[in-house]
Each structure stands twice: as structure tokens, then as C-alpha cells.
């Protein structure tokens, strides 16, 4: 009952990944390649965490 409104970690990571990817895309479109690179690196780390969470052998 108390976990009814809690978001799953998987959904939170997915939302974070999409947010970072969108921000990176916008930075690239605006010509800010350094910001694009840093946001893409952060998004990649989030994606790796998401993949580790989804994998069946995750502990």
C-alpha cells in the first residue's frame, strides 16, 4: 500500500536518460559541442545503469 505511488528505479533511470539525451541533442543543434559531449557521456552512464538493472543477473 505504501509503495503505491513510488516510481520504479527503472522508470526513473529511463526518464533521466531521455531527459539527458534530449538536452544533448538541443546542445548539439545550438552548436555547443562541449556541452553535447558532457551530456552524452552522462546519458551513457545512465544507460549503462539501466542495462545493468534490466539484466537478469543483476543483484
PDB file of C-alpha atoms in Angstrom:
ATOM      1  CA  UNK A   1       0.000   0.000   0.000  1.00  0.00           C
ATOM      2  CA  UNK A   2       2.778   2.445   0.817  1.00  0.00           C
ATOM      3  CA  UNK A   3       4.646   1.683  -2.395  1.00  0.00           C
ATOM      4  CA  UNK A   4       1.644   2.617  -4.497  1.00  0.00           C
ATOM      5  CA  UNK A   5       2.960   5.998  -5.586  1.00  0.00           C
ATOM      6  CA  UNK A   6       6.672   5.184  -5.719  1.00  0.00           C
ATOM      7  CA  UNK A   7       8.259   5.089  -9.146  1.00  0.00           C
ATOM      8  CA  UNK A   8      10.340   2.117 -10.050  1.00  0.00           C
ATOM      9  CA  UNK A   9      14.086   2.761 -10.373  1.00  0.00           C
ATOM     10  CA  UNK A  10      13.914   1.520 -13.959  1.00  0.00           C
ATOM     11  CA  UNK A  11      11.356   4.151 -14.953  1.00  0.00           C
ATOM     12  CA  UNK A  12      13.326   6.875 -13.182  1.00  0.00           C
ATOM     13  CA  UNK A  13      16.530   5.933 -14.995  1.00  0.00           C
ATOM     14  CA  UNK A  14      14.684   5.774 -18.312  1.00  0.00           C
ATOM     15  CA  UNK A  15      13.261   9.263 -17.747  1.00  0.00           C
ATOM     16  CA  UNK A  16      16.707  10.590 -16.772  1.00  0.00           C
ATOM     17  CA  UNK A  17      18.239   9.033 -19.890  1.00  0.00           C
ATOM     18  CA  UNK A  18      15.609  10.568 -22.164  1.00  0.00           C
ATOM     19  CA  UNK A  19      15.998  13.974 -20.498  1.00  0.00           C
ATOM     20  CA  UNK A  20      19.790  13.936 -20.894  1.00  0.00           C
ATOM     21  CA  UNK A  21      19.582  12.712 -24.483  1.00  0.00           C
ATOM     22  CA  UNK A  22      17.143  15.463 -25.391  1.00  0.00           C
ATOM     23  CA  UNK A  23      19.297  18.107 -23.725  1.00  0.00           C
ATOM     24  CA  UNK A  24      22.362  16.775 -25.565  1.00  0.00           C
ATOM     25  CA  UNK A  25      20.507  16.898 -28.872  1.00  0.00           C
ATOM     26  CA  UNK A  26      19.480  20.507 -28.257  1.00  0.00           C
ATOM     27  CA  UNK A  27      23.027  21.468 -27.275  1.00  0.00           C
ATOM     28  CA  UNK A  28      24.357  19.937 -30.482  1.00  0.00           C
ATOM     29  CA  UNK A  29      21.749  21.774 -32.555  1.00  0.00           C
ATOM     30  CA  UNK A  30      22.776  25.047 -30.905  1.00  0.00           C
ATOM     31  CA  UNK A  31      26.448  24.435 -31.689  1.00  0.00           C
ATOM     32  CA  UNK A  32      27.592  23.798 -28.115  1.00  0.00           C
ATOM     33  CA  UNK A  33      29.633  20.677 -28.788  1.00  0.00           C
ATOM     34  CA  UNK A  34      31.353  20.607 -25.383  1.00  0.00           C
ATOM     35  CA  UNK A  35      28.019  20.582 -23.563  1.00  0.00           C
ATOM     36  CA  UNK A  36      26.758  17.976 -26.033  1.00  0.00           C
ATOM     37  CA  UNK A  37      29.748  15.760 -25.252  1.00  0.00           C
ATOM     38  CA  UNK A  38      29.342  16.008 -21.497  1.00  0.00           C
ATOM     39  CA  UNK A  39      25.583  15.388 -21.630  1.00  0.00           C
ATOM     40  CA  UNK A  40      26.082  12.424 -23.946  1.00  0.00           C
ATOM     41  CA  UNK A  41      28.642  10.947 -21.547  1.00  0.00           C
ATOM     42  CA  UNK A  42      26.214  11.358 -18.635  1.00  0.00           C
ATOM     43  CA  UNK A  43      23.408   9.788 -20.675  1.00  0.00           C
ATOM     44  CA  UNK A  44      25.667   6.849 -21.499  1.00  0.00           C
ATOM     45  CA  UNK A  45      26.371   6.260 -17.794  1.00  0.00           C
ATOM     46  CA  UNK A  46      22.649   6.318 -17.042  1.00  0.00           C
ATOM     47  CA  UNK A  47      22.032   3.904 -19.925  1.00  0.00           C
ATOM     48  CA  UNK A  48      24.641   1.516 -18.536  1.00  0.00           C
ATOM     49  CA  UNK A  49      22.972   1.626 -15.112  1.00  0.00           C
ATOM     50  CA  UNK A  50      19.627   0.956 -16.780  1.00  0.00           C
ATOM     51  CA  UNK A  51      21.023  -2.016 -18.697  1.00  0.00           C
ATOM     52  CA  UNK A  52      22.576  -3.406 -15.508  1.00  0.00           C
ATOM     53  CA  UNK A  53      19.221  -3.082 -13.765  1.00  0.00           C
ATOM     54  CA  UNK A  54      17.391  -4.811 -16.618  1.00  0.00           C
ATOM     55  CA  UNK A  55      19.849  -7.692 -16.933  1.00  0.00           C
ATOM     56  CA  UNK A  56      18.619 -10.930 -15.316  1.00  0.00           C
ATOM     57  CA  UNK A  57      21.887 -11.470 -13.440  1.00  0.00           C
ATOM     58  CA  UNK A  58      21.713  -8.125 -11.644  1.00  0.00           C
ATOM     59  CA  UNK A  59      21.975  -8.392  -7.893  1.00  0.00           C
TER      60      UNK A  59
END
